[in-house]
Short mmCIF file of C-alpha atoms in Angstrom, two decimals:
data_model
loop_
_atom_site.label_atom_id
_atom_site.label_comp_id
_atom_site.label_asym_id
_atom_site.label_seq_id
_atom_site.Cartn_x
_atom_site.Cartn_y
_atom_site.Cartn_z
CA GLN A 28 -21.91 -8.12 71.27
CA VAL A 29 -23.37 -11.58 71.42
CA GLN A 30 -26.61 -11.94 73.31
CA PHE A 31 -28.91 -14.81 74.01
CA VAL A 32 -32.57 -14.76 74.96
CA GLU A 33 -33.73 -18.01 76.48
CA SER A 34 -37.38 -18.69 77.11
CA GLY A 35 -39.92 -21.44 77.52
CA GLY A 36 -39.13 -22.62 81.00
CA GLY A 37 -41.73 -23.06 83.70
CA LEU A 38 -43.48 -25.45 86.04
CA VAL A 39 -44.81 -28.67 84.56
CA GLN A 40 -46.12 -31.93 85.96
CA PRO A 41 -44.20 -35.18 85.46
CA GLY A 42 -44.91 -36.55 82.01
CA GLY A 43 -45.54 -33.10 80.61
CA SER A 44 -43.72 -31.15 77.91
CA LEU A 45 -41.92 -27.85 77.49
CA LYS A 46 -40.20 -26.25 74.53
CA LEU A 47 -37.20 -24.08 75.29
CA SER A 48 -36.03 -21.41 72.87
CA CYS A 49 -32.61 -19.83 72.53
CA THR A 50 -32.67 -16.81 70.23
CA VAL A 51 -29.31 -15.32 69.46
CA PHE A 52 -28.46 -11.73 68.58
CA GLY A 53 -25.19 -10.39 67.25
CA PHE A 54 -24.24 -13.37 65.15
CA ALA A 55 -25.67 -15.91 62.74
CA ALA A 56 -26.49 -18.97 64.76
CA ASP A 57 -25.77 -21.19 61.76
CA ASP A 58 -22.07 -20.30 62.06
CA TYR A 59 -21.98 -21.73 65.58
CA ALA A 60 -22.38 -25.00 67.36
CA ILE A 61 -25.11 -24.54 69.96
CA GLY A 62 -25.52 -26.53 73.12
CA TRP A 63 -28.08 -26.81 75.88
CA PHE A 64 -26.81 -27.33 79.41
CA ARG A 65 -28.50 -27.59 82.78
CA GLN A 66 -27.56 -27.18 86.39
CA ALA A 67 -29.61 -28.28 89.37
CA PRO A 68 -28.97 -26.88 92.85
CA GLY A 69 -25.96 -28.52 94.42
CA LYS A 70 -25.03 -30.38 91.25
CA GLU A 71 -22.51 -29.96 88.47
CA ARG A 72 -23.51 -28.41 85.17
CA GLU A 73 -24.20 -31.09 82.59
CA GLY A 74 -24.61 -31.09 78.85
CA VAL A 75 -28.08 -32.02 77.66
CA SER A 76 -27.94 -31.72 73.89
CA CYS A 77 -26.04 -29.94 71.15
CA SER A 78 -26.47 -29.06 67.50
CA PRO A 79 -23.44 -28.73 65.18
CA SER A 80 -23.09 -25.86 62.73
CA ILE A 81 -22.83 -28.26 59.79
CA GLY A 82 -25.26 -31.07 59.11
CA LYS A 83 -27.98 -32.36 61.38
CA ARG A 84 -26.29 -34.79 63.70
CA PRO A 85 -27.13 -33.68 67.21
CA GLU A 86 -25.87 -35.18 70.44
CA TYR A 87 -27.90 -36.05 73.54
CA ARG A 88 -26.97 -37.20 76.99
CA ASP A 89 -28.21 -40.73 77.64
CA SER A 90 -30.83 -39.74 80.20
CA VAL A 91 -32.75 -37.57 77.70
CA LYS A 92 -32.45 -39.67 74.56
CA GLY A 93 -35.87 -40.39 73.12
CA ARG A 94 -37.44 -37.61 75.19
CA PHE A 95 -35.67 -34.40 74.11
CA THR A 96 -35.21 -33.05 70.58
CA ILE A 97 -32.96 -30.18 69.53
CA SER A 98 -33.73 -28.22 66.38
CA ARG A 99 -32.87 -24.98 64.61
CA ASP A 100 -34.87 -22.31 62.80
CA SER A 101 -32.34 -20.37 60.75
CA ALA A 102 -34.85 -17.72 59.73
CA LYS A 103 -35.50 -16.91 63.39
CA ASN A 104 -31.88 -17.42 64.47
CA THR A 105 -33.25 -19.69 67.16
CA VAL A 106 -32.40 -23.09 68.56
CA TYR A 107 -35.11 -25.08 70.31
CA LEU A 108 -35.11 -27.87 72.85
CA GLN A 109 -38.36 -29.83 72.83
CA MET A 110 -38.65 -31.71 76.10
CA ASP A 111 -41.25 -34.46 76.41
CA SER A 112 -42.03 -37.01 79.12
CA LEU A 113 -40.42 -34.75 81.67
CA LYS A 114 -39.26 -36.18 84.97
CA PRO A 115 -38.58 -34.52 88.32
CA GLU A 116 -34.86 -35.13 87.78
CA ASP A 117 -35.01 -32.83 84.74
CA THR A 118 -35.57 -29.91 87.11
CA ALA A 119 -32.75 -27.42 86.62
CA LEU A 120 -31.69 -24.07 85.24
CA TYR A 121 -31.22 -24.57 81.51
CA HIS A 122 -28.67 -22.52 79.56
CA CYS A 123 -27.82 -22.34 75.91
CA ALA A 124 -24.22 -21.90 74.84
CA ALA A 125 -22.38 -21.30 71.58
CA VAL A 126 -18.97 -21.60 69.98
CA ARG A 127 -18.03 -20.39 66.52
CA ILE A 128 -16.81 -23.46 64.66
CA GLN A 129 -17.52 -24.94 61.25
CA SER A 130 -17.89 -28.60 62.09
CA ALA A 131 -20.27 -31.51 61.80
CA MET A 132 -19.53 -32.27 65.43
CA CYS A 133 -20.56 -30.68 68.69
CA SER A 134 -19.82 -31.38 72.33
CA LEU A 135 -21.65 -31.87 75.62
CA PHE A 136 -18.64 -30.54 77.52
CA SER A 137 -19.19 -27.00 78.76
CA SER A 138 -15.53 -26.03 78.31
CA TRP A 139 -15.99 -26.34 74.56
CA TYR A 140 -18.25 -23.28 74.48
CA ASP A 141 -17.34 -19.64 75.01
CA GLN A 142 -20.69 -17.81 74.86
CA TRP A 143 -23.43 -18.40 77.43
CA GLY A 144 -26.99 -17.31 78.06
CA GLN A 145 -28.51 -16.47 81.45
CA GLY A 146 -30.75 -19.50 81.55
CA THR A 147 -34.41 -20.39 81.98
CA GLN A 148 -35.75 -22.39 84.92
CA VAL A 149 -37.48 -25.72 84.38
CA THR A 150 -39.31 -27.28 87.31
CA VAL A 151 -40.96 -30.68 87.03
CA SER A 152 -43.19 -31.36 89.99
CA SER A 153 -46.65 -32.57 90.87
#
């Protein structure tokens, strides 16, 4: 059974940084495209970033480009989301998601993924 363990969330001041981790159990993360999504109270879930299973061509939503970086550590079966220059509007519950596909592409649409983690809360506030 596929399981995710997300961690790294917390409370940070505007301009600060956090590094989220998504460690997967039950499958080799390198066989899957992995995405990070977020959902703020009263808002729709939105794709933040994704990492394809082949190559190193990630995708980012426009509002986080230049501030967030997605990366993988195959040895640890973990995908990271480094978040810098955080803003209050980044406050949300962040989830990682996965879909088994051998592709150099990934998607920021949630319907593309079929495995989801429970999420880790990120709060940006002074």
